[in-house]
PDB file of C-alpha atoms in Angstrom:
ATOM      1  CA  MET A 173      53.103 118.943 272.239  1.00  0.00           C
ATOM      2  CA  GLY A 174      54.496 121.545 274.611  1.00  0.00           C
ATOM      3  CA  PHE A 175      51.476 123.416 275.883  1.00  0.00           C
ATOM      4  CA  VAL A 176      52.421 126.265 278.219  1.00  0.00           C
ATOM      5  CA  VAL A 177      49.350 128.495 278.082  1.00  0.00           C
ATOM      6  CA  SER A 178      47.839 127.321 281.391  1.00  0.00           C
ATOM      7  CA  GLU A 179      47.149 124.256 283.506  1.00  0.00           C
ATOM      8  CA  ARG A 180      44.024 123.722 281.402  1.00  0.00           C
ATOM      9  CA  ALA A 181      46.120 123.970 278.259  1.00  0.00           C
ATOM     10  CA  GLY A 182      48.430 121.280 279.642  1.00  0.00           C
ATOM     11  CA  LYS A 183      45.454 118.995 280.169  1.00  0.00           C
ATOM     12  CA  ALA A 184      44.236 119.876 276.725  1.00  0.00           C
ATOM     13  CA  GLY A 185      47.610 118.876 275.296  1.00  0.00           C
ATOM     14  CA  LEU A 186      47.167 115.343 276.585  1.00  0.00           C
ATOM     15  CA  ALA A 187      43.682 115.219 275.081  1.00  0.00           C
ATOM     16  CA  VAL A 188      44.960 116.560 271.758  1.00  0.00           C
ATOM     17  CA  GLY A 189      47.779 114.021 271.701  1.00  0.00           C
ATOM     18  CA  ALA A 190      45.388 111.168 272.393  1.00  0.00           C
ATOM     19  CA  ALA A 191      42.999 112.347 269.712  1.00  0.00           C
ATOM     20  CA  LEU A 192      45.807 112.642 267.161  1.00  0.00           C
ATOM     21  CA  LEU A 193      47.099 109.157 268.009  1.00  0.00           C
ATOM     22  CA  LEU A 194      43.631 107.709 267.404  1.00  0.00           C
ATOM     23  CA  ALA A 195      43.321 109.658 264.162  1.00  0.00           C
ATOM     24  CA  ALA A 196      46.739 108.444 263.012  1.00  0.00           C
ATOM     25  CA  CYS A 197      45.751 104.843 263.735  1.00  0.00           C
ATOM     26  CA  ALA A 198      42.593 105.290 261.705  1.00  0.00           C
ATOM     27  CA  ALA A 199      44.526 106.769 258.795  1.00  0.00           C
ATOM     28  CA  GLY A 200      46.978 103.869 258.889  1.00  0.00           C
ATOM     29  CA  GLY A 201      44.296 101.179 259.011  1.00  0.00           C
ATOM     30  CA  GLY A 202      44.815 100.461 262.685  1.00  0.00           C
ATOM     31  CA  GLY A 203      41.102 100.127 263.290  1.00  0.00           C
ATOM     32  CA  ALA A 204      40.584 103.259 265.405  1.00  0.00           C
ATOM     33  CA  SER A 205      37.590 105.332 264.431  1.00  0.00           C
ATOM     34  CA  THR A 206      37.243 109.100 264.355  1.00  0.00           C
ATOM     35  CA  GLY A 207      33.465 108.811 264.437  1.00  0.00           C
ATOM     36  CA  ARG A 208      33.109 111.003 261.347  1.00  0.00           C
ATOM     37  CA  PRO A 209      30.961 110.081 258.331  1.00  0.00           C
ATOM     38  CA  GLY A 210      32.966 108.288 255.699  1.00  0.00           C
ATOM     39  CA  SER A 211      35.760 107.336 258.124  1.00  0.00           C
ATOM     40  CA  GLY A 212      34.512 103.820 258.772  1.00  0.00           C
ATOM     41  CA  GLY A 213      33.530 104.812 262.294  1.00  0.00           C
ATOM     42  CA  ALA A 214      30.290 105.930 263.853  1.00  0.00           C
ATOM     43  CA  THR A 215      28.309 108.376 261.790  1.00  0.00           C
ATOM     44  CA  HIS A 216      26.153 111.210 263.043  1.00  0.00           C
ATOM     45  CA  GLY A 217      22.943 109.792 264.382  1.00  0.00           C
ATOM     46  CA  THR A 218      19.625 111.242 265.378  1.00  0.00           C
ATOM     47  CA  VAL A 219      18.497 112.799 268.621  1.00  0.00           C
ATOM     48  CA  ARG A 220      15.335 111.840 270.517  1.00  0.00           C
ATOM     49  CA  ALA A 221      13.426 114.747 272.053  1.00  0.00           C
ATOM     50  CA  ASP A 222      10.263 115.078 274.132  1.00  0.00           C
ATOM     51  CA  ALA A 223       7.463 117.448 273.196  1.00  0.00           C
ATOM     52  CA  ALA A 224       8.209 119.664 276.188  1.00  0.00           C
ATOM     53  CA  ASP A 225      11.939 119.515 275.697  1.00  0.00           C
ATOM     54  CA  SER A 226      14.154 121.585 273.393  1.00  0.00           C
ATOM     55  CA  VAL A 227      14.690 122.258 269.754  1.00  0.00           C
ATOM     56  CA  ASP A 228      16.828 119.405 268.461  1.00  0.00           C
ATOM     57  CA  VAL A 229      19.064 119.805 265.461  1.00  0.00           C
ATOM     58  CA  ALA A 230      19.529 116.721 263.295  1.00  0.00           C
ATOM     59  CA  PHE A 231      23.206 116.295 262.577  1.00  0.00           C
ATOM     60  CA  GLY A 232      24.304 118.221 259.493  1.00  0.00           C
ATOM     61  CA  THR A 233      27.574 118.745 257.683  1.00  0.00           C
ATOM     62  CA  ALA A 234      30.544 120.835 258.739  1.00  0.00           C
ATOM     63  CA  SER A 235      30.049 123.162 255.782  1.00  0.00           C
ATOM     64  CA  GLY A 236      26.910 124.714 257.250  1.00  0.00           C
ATOM     65  CA  LEU A 237      25.400 124.907 253.767  1.00  0.00           C
ATOM     66  CA  THR A 238      22.666 122.345 254.329  1.00  0.00           C
ATOM     67  CA  ASP A 239      19.170 123.719 253.704  1.00  0.00           C
ATOM     68  CA  ARG A 240      16.848 124.055 256.669  1.00  0.00           C
ATOM     69  CA  VAL A 241      13.804 121.825 256.392  1.00  0.00           C
ATOM     70  CA  PRO A 242      10.811 121.375 258.714  1.00  0.00           C
ATOM     71  CA  GLY A 243      11.486 119.064 261.629  1.00  0.00           C
ATOM     72  CA  PRO A 244       9.346 116.096 262.678  1.00  0.00           C
ATOM     73  CA  PRO A 245       6.257 116.489 264.878  1.00  0.00           C
ATOM     74  CA  ALA A 246       6.874 117.182 268.561  1.00  0.00           C
ATOM     75  CA  GLY A 247       7.689 113.977 270.420  1.00  0.00           C
ATOM     76  CA  ALA A 248       8.802 112.141 267.288  1.00  0.00           C
ATOM     77  CA  VAL A 249      12.308 110.948 266.514  1.00  0.00           C
ATOM     78  CA  PRO A 250      14.062 113.009 263.803  1.00  0.00           C
ATOM     79  CA  ASP A 251      14.673 110.977 260.654  1.00  0.00           C
ATOM     80  CA  GLY A 252      18.274 112.105 260.244  1.00  0.00           C
ATOM     81  CA  THR A 253      17.582 114.602 257.450  1.00  0.00           C
ATOM     82  CA  PRO A 254      20.586 116.967 257.459  1.00  0.00           C
ATOM     83  CA  GLY A 255      19.700 120.413 258.753  1.00  0.00           C
ATOM     84  CA  ALA A 256      16.268 119.458 260.123  1.00  0.00           C
ATOM     85  CA  VAL A 257      15.255 121.847 262.901  1.00  0.00           C
ATOM     86  CA  ARG A 258      12.247 121.792 265.229  1.00  0.00           C
ATOM     87  CA  GLN A 259      10.001 124.757 265.678  1.00  0.00           C
ATOM     88  CA  ALA A 260      10.579 127.170 268.580  1.00  0.00           C
ATOM     89  CA  SER A 261      10.478 125.509 271.985  1.00  0.00           C
ATOM     90  CA  THR A 262       8.540 126.565 275.057  1.00  0.00           C
ATOM     91  CA  ALA A 263      10.813 124.548 277.347  1.00  0.00           C
ATOM     92  CA  THR A 264      11.901 126.360 280.497  1.00  0.00           C
ATOM     93  CA  GLY A 265      15.170 124.486 280.929  1.00  0.00           C
ATOM     94  CA  VAL A 266      17.483 122.136 279.036  1.00  0.00           C
ATOM     95  CA  ALA A 267      20.916 120.604 279.566  1.00  0.00           C
ATOM     96  CA  ILE A 268      23.342 120.659 276.624  1.00  0.00           C
ATOM     97  CA  THR A 269      26.182 118.155 276.791  1.00  0.00           C
ATOM     98  CA  GLU A 270      29.326 117.951 274.658  1.00  0.00           C
ATOM     99  CA  GLY A 271      28.696 118.034 270.929  1.00  0.00           C
ATOM    100  CA  GLU A 272      25.041 119.079 271.208  1.00  0.00           C
ATOM    101  CA  VAL A 273      23.044 122.085 269.960  1.00  0.00           C
ATOM    102  CA  ARG A 274      19.665 122.790 271.593  1.00  0.00           C
ATOM    103  CA  GLU A 275      17.246 125.630 272.285  1.00  0.00           C
ATOM    104  CA  VAL A 276      14.996 126.978 275.030  1.00  0.00           C
ATOM    105  CA  GLY A 277      12.043 129.311 274.725  1.00  0.00           C
ATOM    106  CA  PRO A 278      11.659 132.780 276.289  1.00  0.00           C
ATOM    107  CA  HIS A 279      12.855 132.992 279.908  1.00  0.00           C
ATOM    108  CA  GLY A 280      14.256 129.467 279.662  1.00  0.00           C
ATOM    109  CA  THR A 281      17.556 128.322 281.173  1.00  0.00           C
ATOM    110  CA  ILE A 282      20.380 126.376 279.536  1.00  0.00           C
ATOM    111  CA  THR A 283      22.781 124.331 281.663  1.00  0.00           C
ATOM    112  CA  TYR A 284      26.083 123.124 280.228  1.00  0.00           C
ATOM    113  CA  PRO A 285      27.318 120.380 282.588  1.00  0.00           C
ATOM    114  CA  ALA A 286      30.961 119.623 283.417  1.00  0.00           C
ATOM    115  CA  VAL A 287      32.686 122.264 281.301  1.00  0.00           C
ATOM    116  CA  THR A 288      36.341 121.372 281.927  1.00  0.00           C
ATOM    117  CA  SER A 289      38.060 121.675 278.536  1.00  0.00           C
ATOM    118  CA  CYS A 290      35.147 122.862 276.401  1.00  0.00           C
ATOM    119  CA  LEU A 291      33.731 126.130 275.134  1.00  0.00           C
ATOM    120  CA  VAL A 292      29.990 126.779 275.162  1.00  0.00           C
ATOM    121  CA  VAL A 293      28.291 129.247 272.832  1.00  0.00           C
ATOM    122  CA  THR A 294      24.949 130.812 273.752  1.00  0.00           C
ATOM    123  CA  VAL A 295      23.001 132.948 271.295  1.00  0.00           C
ATOM    124  CA  TYR A 296      20.466 135.258 272.980  1.00  0.00           C
ATOM    125  CA  LEU A 297      17.401 135.815 270.804  1.00  0.00           C
ATOM    126  CA  ARG A 298      15.413 139.038 270.934  1.00  0.00           C
ATOM    127  CA  ASP A 299      12.262 137.147 271.904  1.00  0.00           C
ATOM    128  CA  GLY A 300      13.969 135.950 275.099  1.00  0.00           C
ATOM    129  CA  GLY A 301      14.844 132.460 273.869  1.00  0.00           C
ATOM    130  CA  LYS A 302      18.343 131.027 273.598  1.00  0.00           C
ATOM    131  CA  VAL A 303      20.197 128.669 271.264  1.00  0.00           C
ATOM    132  CA  GLY A 304      23.224 126.922 272.742  1.00  0.00           C
ATOM    133  CA  GLY A 305      26.091 124.759 271.515  1.00  0.00           C
ATOM    134  CA  HIS A 306      28.603 122.782 273.597  1.00  0.00           C
ATOM    135  CA  ALA A 307      31.921 122.490 271.719  1.00  0.00           C
ATOM    136  CA  SER A 308      34.338 119.813 272.907  1.00  0.00           C
ATOM    137  CA  LEU A 309      38.042 119.656 272.101  1.00  0.00           C
ATOM    138  CA  PHE A 310      37.584 116.399 270.239  1.00  0.00           C
ATOM    139  CA  GLN A 311      34.454 114.727 268.968  1.00  0.00           C
ATOM    140  CA  VAL A 312      32.139 112.685 271.161  1.00  0.00           C
ATOM    141  CA  PRO A 313      30.929 109.699 269.086  1.00  0.00           C
ATOM    142  CA  GLY A 314      27.638 110.447 267.380  1.00  0.00           C
ATOM    143  CA  LYS A 315      27.759 114.166 268.230  1.00  0.00           C
ATOM    144  CA  TYR A 316      28.990 117.326 266.535  1.00  0.00           C
ATOM    145  CA  SER A 317      32.729 117.926 266.257  1.00  0.00           C
ATOM    146  CA  SER A 318      34.164 121.330 267.188  1.00  0.00           C
ATOM    147  CA  ASP A 319      34.080 122.602 263.584  1.00  0.00           C
ATOM    148  CA  GLU A 320      30.401 121.615 263.211  1.00  0.00           C
ATOM    149  CA  ILE A 321      29.045 123.331 266.327  1.00  0.00           C
ATOM    150  CA  LEU A 322      28.885 126.905 265.032  1.00  0.00           C
ATOM    151  CA  PRO A 323      27.323 126.012 261.647  1.00  0.00           C
ATOM    152  CA  ALA A 324      24.697 123.991 263.556  1.00  0.00           C
ATOM    153  CA  VAL A 325      24.010 126.903 265.903  1.00  0.00           C
ATOM    154  CA  ALA A 326      23.681 129.255 262.927  1.00  0.00           C
ATOM    155  CA  ARG A 327      21.174 126.921 261.260  1.00  0.00           C
ATOM    156  CA  ALA A 328      19.122 126.696 264.451  1.00  0.00           C
ATOM    157  CA  VAL A 329      19.055 130.484 264.862  1.00  0.00           C
ATOM    158  CA  GLY A 330      18.139 131.049 261.214  1.00  0.00           C
ATOM    159  CA  ARG A 331      16.977 134.595 260.489  1.00  0.00           C
ATOM    160  CA  ARG A 332      15.618 135.332 263.941  1.00  0.00           C
ATOM    161  CA  PRO A 333      16.806 138.609 265.514  1.00  0.00           C
ATOM    162  CA  VAL A 334      19.721 138.208 267.919  1.00  0.00           C
ATOM    163  CA  LYS A 335      20.614 140.345 270.955  1.00  0.00           C
ATOM    164  CA  GLY A 336      24.072 138.937 271.597  1.00  0.00           C
ATOM    165  CA  VAL A 337      26.382 135.924 271.798  1.00  0.00           C
ATOM    166  CA  ASP A 338      28.209 134.608 274.868  1.00  0.00           C
ATOM    167  CA  VAL A 339      31.229 132.289 274.635  1.00  0.00           C
ATOM    168  CA  SER A 340      32.326 130.788 277.962  1.00  0.00           C
ATOM    169  CA  GLY A 341      34.515 127.978 279.244  1.00  0.00           C
ATOM    170  CA  ALA A 342      38.104 126.787 279.061  1.00  0.00           C
ATOM    171  CA  VAL A 343      39.499 129.575 276.876  1.00  0.00           C
ATOM    172  CA  GLY A 344      43.077 128.605 277.794  1.00  0.00           C
ATOM    173  CA  ALA A 345      42.613 125.109 276.331  1.00  0.00           C
ATOM    174  CA  TRP A 346      41.543 126.359 272.900  1.00  0.00           C
ATOM    175  CA  ASN A 347      42.958 127.584 269.630  1.00  0.00           C
ATOM    176  CA  PRO A 348      40.416 129.624 267.631  1.00  0.00           C
ATOM    177  CA  SER A 349      41.087 127.409 264.617  1.00  0.00           C
ATOM    178  CA  TYR A 350      39.440 124.439 266.347  1.00  0.00           C
ATOM    179  CA  PHE A 351      36.096 126.001 265.365  1.00  0.00           C
ATOM    180  CA  GLU A 352      37.168 125.804 261.709  1.00  0.00           C
ATOM    181  CA  LYS A 353      39.023 122.476 261.625  1.00  0.00           C
ATOM    182  CA  ALA A 354      38.520 119.943 264.399  1.00  0.00           C
ATOM    183  CA  ILE A 355      41.555 118.376 266.070  1.00  0.00           C
ATOM    184  CA  GLU A 356      40.671 114.874 264.886  1.00  0.00           C
ATOM    185  CA  ARG A 357      40.834 116.008 261.253  1.00  0.00           C
ATOM    186  CA  TYR A 358      44.611 116.507 261.540  1.00  0.00           C
ATOM    187  CA  THR A 359      45.753 112.985 260.715  1.00  0.00           C
ATOM    188  CA  ASP A 360      49.373 114.063 260.194  1.00  0.00           C
ATOM    189  CA  GLY A 361      49.971 115.296 263.734  1.00  0.00           C
ATOM    190  CA  SER A 362      49.964 118.979 262.779  1.00  0.00           C
ATOM    191  CA  ALA A 363      47.079 120.207 264.948  1.00  0.00           C
ATOM    192  CA  PRO A 364      47.835 123.701 266.284  1.00  0.00           C
ATOM    193  CA  GLU A 365      48.447 124.109 269.996  1.00  0.00           C
ATOM    194  CA  PRO A 366      46.041 125.979 272.295  1.00  0.00           C
ATOM    195  CA  THR A 367      46.634 129.724 272.476  1.00  0.00           C
ATOM    196  CA  GLY A 368      44.002 130.925 274.937  1.00  0.00           C
ATOM    197  CA  ASP A 369      43.454 133.920 272.645  1.00  0.00           C
ATOM    198  CA  ALA A 370      40.033 135.213 273.711  1.00  0.00           C
ATOM    199  CA  GLN A 371      40.069 138.053 271.207  1.00  0.00           C
ATOM    200  CA  ARG A 372      40.593 135.763 268.228  1.00  0.00           C
ATOM    201  CA  ILE A 373      38.095 133.223 269.550  1.00  0.00           C
ATOM    202  CA  GLY A 374      35.530 136.017 269.554  1.00  0.00           C
ATOM    203  CA  ASP A 375      36.557 137.025 266.035  1.00  0.00           C
ATOM    204  CA  VAL A 376      36.067 133.487 264.683  1.00  0.00           C
ATOM    205  CA  VAL A 377      32.740 132.966 266.461  1.00  0.00           C
ATOM    206  CA  ALA A 378      31.396 136.284 265.137  1.00  0.00           C
ATOM    207  CA  ARG A 379      32.460 135.476 261.587  1.00  0.00           C
ATOM    208  CA  LEU A 380      31.093 131.914 261.530  1.00  0.00           C
ATOM    209  CA  LEU A 381      27.782 132.993 263.053  1.00  0.00           C
ATOM    210  CA  GLY A 382      27.536 136.026 260.779  1.00  0.00           C
ATOM    211  CA  ARG A 383      27.278 138.467 263.706  1.00  0.00           C
ATOM    212  CA  PRO A 384      29.034 141.761 264.492  1.00  0.00           C
ATOM    213  CA  ARG A 385      32.160 141.298 266.585  1.00  0.00           C
ATOM    214  CA  THR A 386      30.768 143.753 269.134  1.00  0.00           C
ATOM    215  CA  ALA A 387      27.872 141.351 269.777  1.00  0.00           C
ATOM    216  CA  VAL A 388      30.188 138.543 270.957  1.00  0.00           C
ATOM    217  CA  THR A 389      31.670 138.311 274.462  1.00  0.00           C
ATOM    218  CA  VAL A 390      34.244 135.715 275.557  1.00  0.00           C
ATOM    219  CA  ARG A 391      34.739 134.651 279.178  1.00  0.00           C
ATOM    220  CA  ASP A 392      37.271 132.277 280.720  1.00  0.00           C
ATOM    221  CA  LEU A 393      35.441 130.474 283.528  1.00  0.00           C
ATOM    222  CA  PRO A 394      36.526 127.949 286.188  1.00  0.00           C
ATOM    223  CA  ASP A 395      35.788 124.281 285.675  1.00  0.00           C
ATOM    224  CA  GLY A 396      32.212 123.184 286.360  1.00  0.00           C
ATOM    225  CA  ASP A 397      28.635 123.652 285.208  1.00  0.00           C
ATOM    226  CA  ILE A 398      27.725 126.807 283.294  1.00  0.00           C
ATOM    227  CA  THR A 399      24.180 128.158 283.349  1.00  0.00           C
ATOM    228  CA  ARG A 400      22.823 130.707 280.883  1.00  0.00           C
TER     229      ARG A 400
END
């Protein structure tokens, strides 16, 4: 794929090509796994959380239509029920790695480590808390894929009032459509190339989270950790 958007986009092209090759092998019975439910690979698992840690979201479906149900007691391991969400956290700081969605309480801090080809989405709640999602170009085994991140964030936010949404990271490595159909789902090699279109990325994020476009900001940031 001839990516010309930026140096990041060139790196992303290699990642996209590798992901598509693996997906093609899986489709042809070559034994490679996409890690998606029903593909013969790893399925979404559960996340262990400590009582003083963050809200953990049990892995749901890409449709975002799964009903929210009460989560397990603090300190317990979620049972894998799709859409299960813990109650509001009082944690003062959490780290959210690729493919994860977590939450901090009022005045808490979210750190997204090693953001090199990813986009991170932070929803600022009116009570001072934050819900964050770390979207990777292609799926980390056992974690959310890029088209599952925003539905999972929306489920975690629920009906709580929102002040705004921040999208930051490697804008140049992304096509807005990756939030709607993950790269690894294109088994025929037709995945769209990165565009680096910040305006359209903001449009898609606003629509999938059900928020006004004016509430969403998009920032292209250098490689490294991002703190919100």
